[in-house]
Short mmCIF file of C-alpha atoms in Angstrom, two decimals:
data_model
loop_
_atom_site.label_atom_id
_atom_site.label_comp_id
_atom_site.label_asym_id
_atom_site.label_seq_id
_atom_site.Cartn_x
_atom_site.Cartn_y
_atom_site.Cartn_z
CA MET A 371 -19.30 63.89 8.57
CA PRO A 372 -17.53 67.16 8.96
CA VAL A 373 -14.53 67.75 7.00
CA LYS A 374 -11.42 67.94 9.13
CA SER A 375 -10.25 71.58 9.40
CA ASP A 376 -6.68 70.86 8.88
CA SER A 377 -7.31 69.36 5.37
CA VAL A 378 -6.34 71.86 2.57
CA PRO A 379 -9.37 74.10 1.68
CA THR A 380 -10.29 74.88 -2.02
CA GLN A 381 -10.00 78.67 -2.81
CA ASN A 382 -13.74 79.24 -2.37
CA GLN A 383 -13.80 77.59 0.88
CA LEU A 384 -10.83 79.75 2.05
CA VAL A 385 -12.63 82.79 1.05
CA ALA A 386 -15.87 81.80 2.64
CA ARG A 387 -14.30 81.08 5.85
CA ASN A 388 -12.22 84.18 6.03
CA VAL A 389 -15.26 86.56 5.01
CA HIS A 390 -17.34 84.88 7.68
CA ARG A 391 -14.70 85.10 10.22
CA PHE A 392 -13.60 88.75 9.71
CA ARG A 393 -17.19 90.00 9.30
CA ARG A 394 -17.97 88.30 12.82
CA GLU A 395 -15.12 89.76 14.35
CA ARG A 396 -16.11 93.20 13.40
CA ALA A 397 -19.79 92.46 14.68
CA MET A 398 -21.06 93.54 11.25
CA SER A 399 -24.10 91.97 10.00
CA LEU A 400 -24.44 90.72 6.25
CA GLY A 401 -26.49 93.85 5.48
CA GLU A 402 -23.92 96.15 6.62
CA LEU A 403 -21.13 94.47 4.66
CA ALA A 404 -23.35 94.56 1.53
CA ARG A 405 -23.66 98.50 2.13
CA ARG A 406 -19.97 98.98 2.77
CA SER A 407 -18.97 96.73 -0.05
CA GLY A 408 -21.57 97.63 -2.65
CA LEU A 409 -22.30 93.92 -3.28
CA SER A 410 -25.59 92.36 -2.83
CA LYS A 411 -26.71 90.27 0.41
CA GLN A 412 -27.38 87.49 -2.02
CA THR A 413 -23.97 87.49 -3.39
CA LEU A 414 -22.38 87.75 0.01
CA SER A 415 -24.25 84.90 1.03
CA LYS A 416 -23.52 82.68 -1.70
CA ILE A 417 -19.66 83.78 -0.91
CA GLU A 418 -19.90 82.76 2.87
CA GLN A 419 -21.45 79.42 1.68
CA GLY A 420 -18.66 78.92 -0.46
CA LEU A 421 -21.02 78.80 -3.44
CA GLY A 422 -19.60 82.03 -4.96
CA ASN A 423 -16.86 82.59 -7.63
CA PRO A 424 -15.49 86.19 -6.66
CA THR A 425 -13.39 88.05 -8.92
CA VAL A 426 -10.31 90.06 -8.10
CA ASP A 427 -12.48 93.21 -8.15
CA THR A 428 -14.88 91.63 -5.65
CA LEU A 429 -12.01 90.39 -3.31
CA ALA A 430 -10.82 94.07 -3.20
CA GLN A 431 -14.35 95.41 -2.56
CA LEU A 432 -14.62 93.01 0.52
CA GLY A 433 -11.10 93.88 1.57
CA ALA A 434 -11.89 97.61 1.43
CA ALA A 435 -15.31 97.05 3.27
CA LEU A 436 -13.32 94.63 6.21
CA ASP A 437 -10.52 97.22 6.26
CA LEU A 438 -7.78 94.45 5.46
CA PRO A 439 -5.61 93.80 2.39
CA ALA A 440 -7.60 91.56 0.07
CA ARG A 441 -4.79 88.94 -0.06
CA ARG A 442 -5.84 88.37 3.62
CA LEU A 443 -8.99 86.66 2.44
CA LEU A 444 -6.82 84.23 0.48
CA THR A 445 -4.75 83.26 3.37
CA GLU A 446 -5.18 80.49 5.93
CA TRP A 447 -4.41 81.47 9.48
CA GLY A 448 -4.61 79.72 12.56
CA THR A 449 -7.06 76.58 12.91
CA PRO A 450 -10.90 76.77 12.42
CA VAL A 451 -13.17 74.91 14.87
CA TYR A 452 -13.58 71.12 14.10
CA VAL A 453 -16.58 69.27 15.55
CA GLN A 454 -17.18 65.69 15.56
CA ARG A 455 -20.82 64.91 16.60
CA HIS A 456 -21.74 61.98 19.01
CA ASP A 457 -23.52 60.30 16.22
CA GLU A 458 -20.89 60.68 13.53
CA GLY A 459 -17.75 58.93 14.99
CA SER A 460 -16.92 55.22 14.03
CA TRP A 461 -16.15 52.62 16.54
CA PHE A 462 -13.38 50.04 15.64
CA ASP A 463 -13.14 46.74 17.49
CA ARG A 464 -9.52 45.54 18.70
CA MET A 465 -8.43 42.49 20.37
CA GLU A 466 -9.37 43.82 24.01
CA TRP A 467 -11.02 46.91 23.56
CA SER A 468 -13.06 49.22 20.88
CA GLU A 469 -11.91 52.55 20.04
CA ARG A 470 -13.12 55.74 18.75
CA ILE A 471 -10.53 58.12 17.11
CA LEU A 472 -11.74 61.83 18.02
CA ASP A 473 -8.95 63.71 16.09
CA GLU A 474 -5.35 63.59 15.04
CA THR A 475 -2.77 66.47 15.09
CA TYR A 476 1.06 66.55 14.71
CA GLY A 477 3.88 68.35 16.41
CA SER A 478 5.53 68.35 19.81
CA GLY A 479 5.48 70.65 22.71
CA TYR A 480 3.44 71.19 25.74
CA VAL A 481 0.53 68.66 26.47
CA ARG A 482 -1.88 69.21 29.56
CA THR A 483 -4.60 66.69 29.98
CA LEU A 484 -7.55 67.35 32.50
CA VAL A 485 -11.02 66.50 33.29
CA LEU A 486 -13.55 69.24 33.86
CA ARG A 487 -16.67 69.44 36.23
CA LEU A 488 -18.97 72.44 35.28
CA GLU A 489 -21.99 73.89 36.84
CA ARG A 490 -24.31 76.60 35.33
CA ALA A 491 -23.54 79.89 36.55
CA GLY A 492 -25.92 83.17 36.16
CA GLY A 493 -25.09 86.04 33.58
CA GLU A 494 -22.69 85.97 30.83
CA PRO A 495 -20.07 83.50 30.78
CA PRO A 496 -16.40 84.90 31.24
CA VAL A 497 -14.14 85.44 28.32
CA ILE A 498 -10.95 83.39 28.58
CA ASP A 499 -7.78 85.28 27.57
CA ALA A 500 -5.80 84.04 24.59
CA HIS A 501 -3.04 81.75 25.26
CA PRO A 502 0.23 81.42 23.53
CA SER A 503 0.23 81.26 19.66
CA GLY A 504 -0.62 77.74 18.22
CA THR A 505 -2.60 76.62 21.20
CA LEU A 506 -5.07 74.10 20.57
CA HIS A 507 -8.07 72.83 23.15
CA HIS A 508 -9.45 69.37 22.45
CA LEU A 509 -12.69 69.01 24.26
CA TYR A 510 -14.97 65.66 24.73
CA VAL A 511 -17.93 66.17 26.55
CA ILE A 512 -18.84 63.40 29.15
CA THR A 513 -22.07 64.65 30.32
CA GLY A 514 -24.30 67.57 30.07
CA ARG A 515 -24.20 70.31 27.65
CA ILE A 516 -21.48 72.97 26.89
CA ARG A 517 -20.87 76.03 25.00
CA THR A 518 -17.11 76.57 24.08
CA GLY A 519 -15.05 77.92 21.35
CA PRO A 520 -13.77 81.21 19.95
CA VAL A 521 -16.02 84.25 21.38
CA ASN A 522 -17.16 84.90 17.66
CA ASP A 523 -17.88 81.63 16.66
CA PRO A 524 -18.94 79.32 19.79
CA VAL A 525 -20.37 76.03 19.18
CA ASP A 526 -22.87 73.99 21.58
CA LEU A 527 -22.00 70.31 22.40
CA VAL A 528 -23.86 67.44 24.30
CA ALA A 529 -22.60 64.29 25.64
CA GLY A 530 -20.58 62.26 23.03
CA ASP A 531 -19.42 65.67 20.86
CA PHE A 532 -15.97 66.45 20.44
CA ALA A 533 -14.52 69.71 19.48
CA ARG A 534 -10.98 71.15 18.62
CA PHE A 535 -10.51 74.96 18.38
CA PRO A 536 -7.96 77.54 18.72
CA GLY A 537 -7.13 78.53 22.15
CA ASP A 538 -4.84 81.43 20.80
CA THR A 539 -7.94 83.75 20.61
CA PRO A 540 -10.25 84.95 23.43
CA HIS A 541 -12.68 81.88 23.95
CA LEU A 542 -15.55 80.63 25.97
CA LEU A 543 -16.45 77.53 28.43
CA ALA A 544 -19.55 77.53 29.78
CA CYS A 545 -22.17 75.03 31.33
CA LEU A 546 -25.55 75.08 29.46
CA SER A 547 -27.07 72.26 31.92
CA ASP A 548 -27.07 72.20 35.50
CA ARG A 549 -23.93 70.25 35.73
CA ALA A 550 -21.62 68.80 32.93
CA SER A 551 -18.28 67.08 32.58
CA ALA A 552 -15.64 66.90 30.08
CA HIS A 553 -12.38 65.63 29.14
CA MET A 554 -10.04 68.42 27.89
CA VAL A 555 -6.35 68.26 26.31
CA THR A 556 -4.56 71.26 25.66
CA THR A 557 -1.50 71.50 23.18
CA VAL A 558 0.86 74.20 22.84
CA PRO A 559 3.37 73.43 19.87
CA GLN A 560 7.29 74.43 20.61
CA VAL A 561 7.08 76.39 17.04
CA ARG A 562 3.94 77.71 15.21
CA GLN A 563 1.90 74.71 14.18
CA PHE A 564 0.21 76.38 11.18
CA GLY A 565 1.78 78.85 9.15
CA PRO A 566 -0.21 80.86 6.47
CA THR A 567 -1.03 79.25 3.16
CA VAL A 568 -1.59 81.76 0.34
CA THR A 569 -3.57 80.62 -2.79
CA SER A 570 -3.21 82.47 -6.20
CA PRO A 571 -5.93 85.15 -6.90
CA PRO A 572 -8.94 83.87 -8.78
CA ALA A 573 -9.10 84.57 -12.52
CA ALA A 574 -11.60 87.46 -13.37
CA ALA A 575 -14.96 86.25 -14.14
CA SER A 576 -17.72 87.95 -16.28
CA VAL A 577 -19.48 90.88 -14.61
CA SER A 578 -23.01 92.12 -14.79
CA ASP A 579 -24.20 95.46 -13.61
CA GLY A 580 -20.89 95.87 -11.78
CA GLU A 581 -21.44 92.49 -9.75
CA GLU A 582 -19.78 89.19 -10.34
CA LEU A 583 -22.03 86.19 -11.29
CA VAL A 584 -22.22 83.69 -8.49
#
């Protein structure tokens, strides 16, 4: 069962999520990031999996390689993609119906609910422009297969899958089967729904040959 993306991440999970996100946004391979940062690919791979324990010096090297302040690697911005697969949800029996909770978010503002019918198109799917800050899309696939989510981190969904992803970044919505249908809810908060959360920098760990132990 996936962890809900609006739960509080550990420091290692936060660094892993941000390093992966910023590297993908810059169309940078793991090897290229290793070359620019001076860290090994094995070390970077462990960091992106949340298995590493990066030191302050390592965060500084990564920040310089990604051209951003190291503090950004310890800051939660926006909302990551949350996926609940068709075989992972739980059904609860009530007096007159059964229900499956797909997701829960909090706040008030604009809410738009619609049903989508899609057909496969040739060529690359068009990129949908970013919506206002804080926009979330909540998509439940009824039939067919759909690719959706941020341009740099899309997910492929089948009937019964659910995904919540940020709509305030460029994103995709493409049909992978001949036809597909889906139920979508779009929410736009009156105020920013998720502000930055900054954790304390990690304490320096032992360093061997100029590289942290992970």
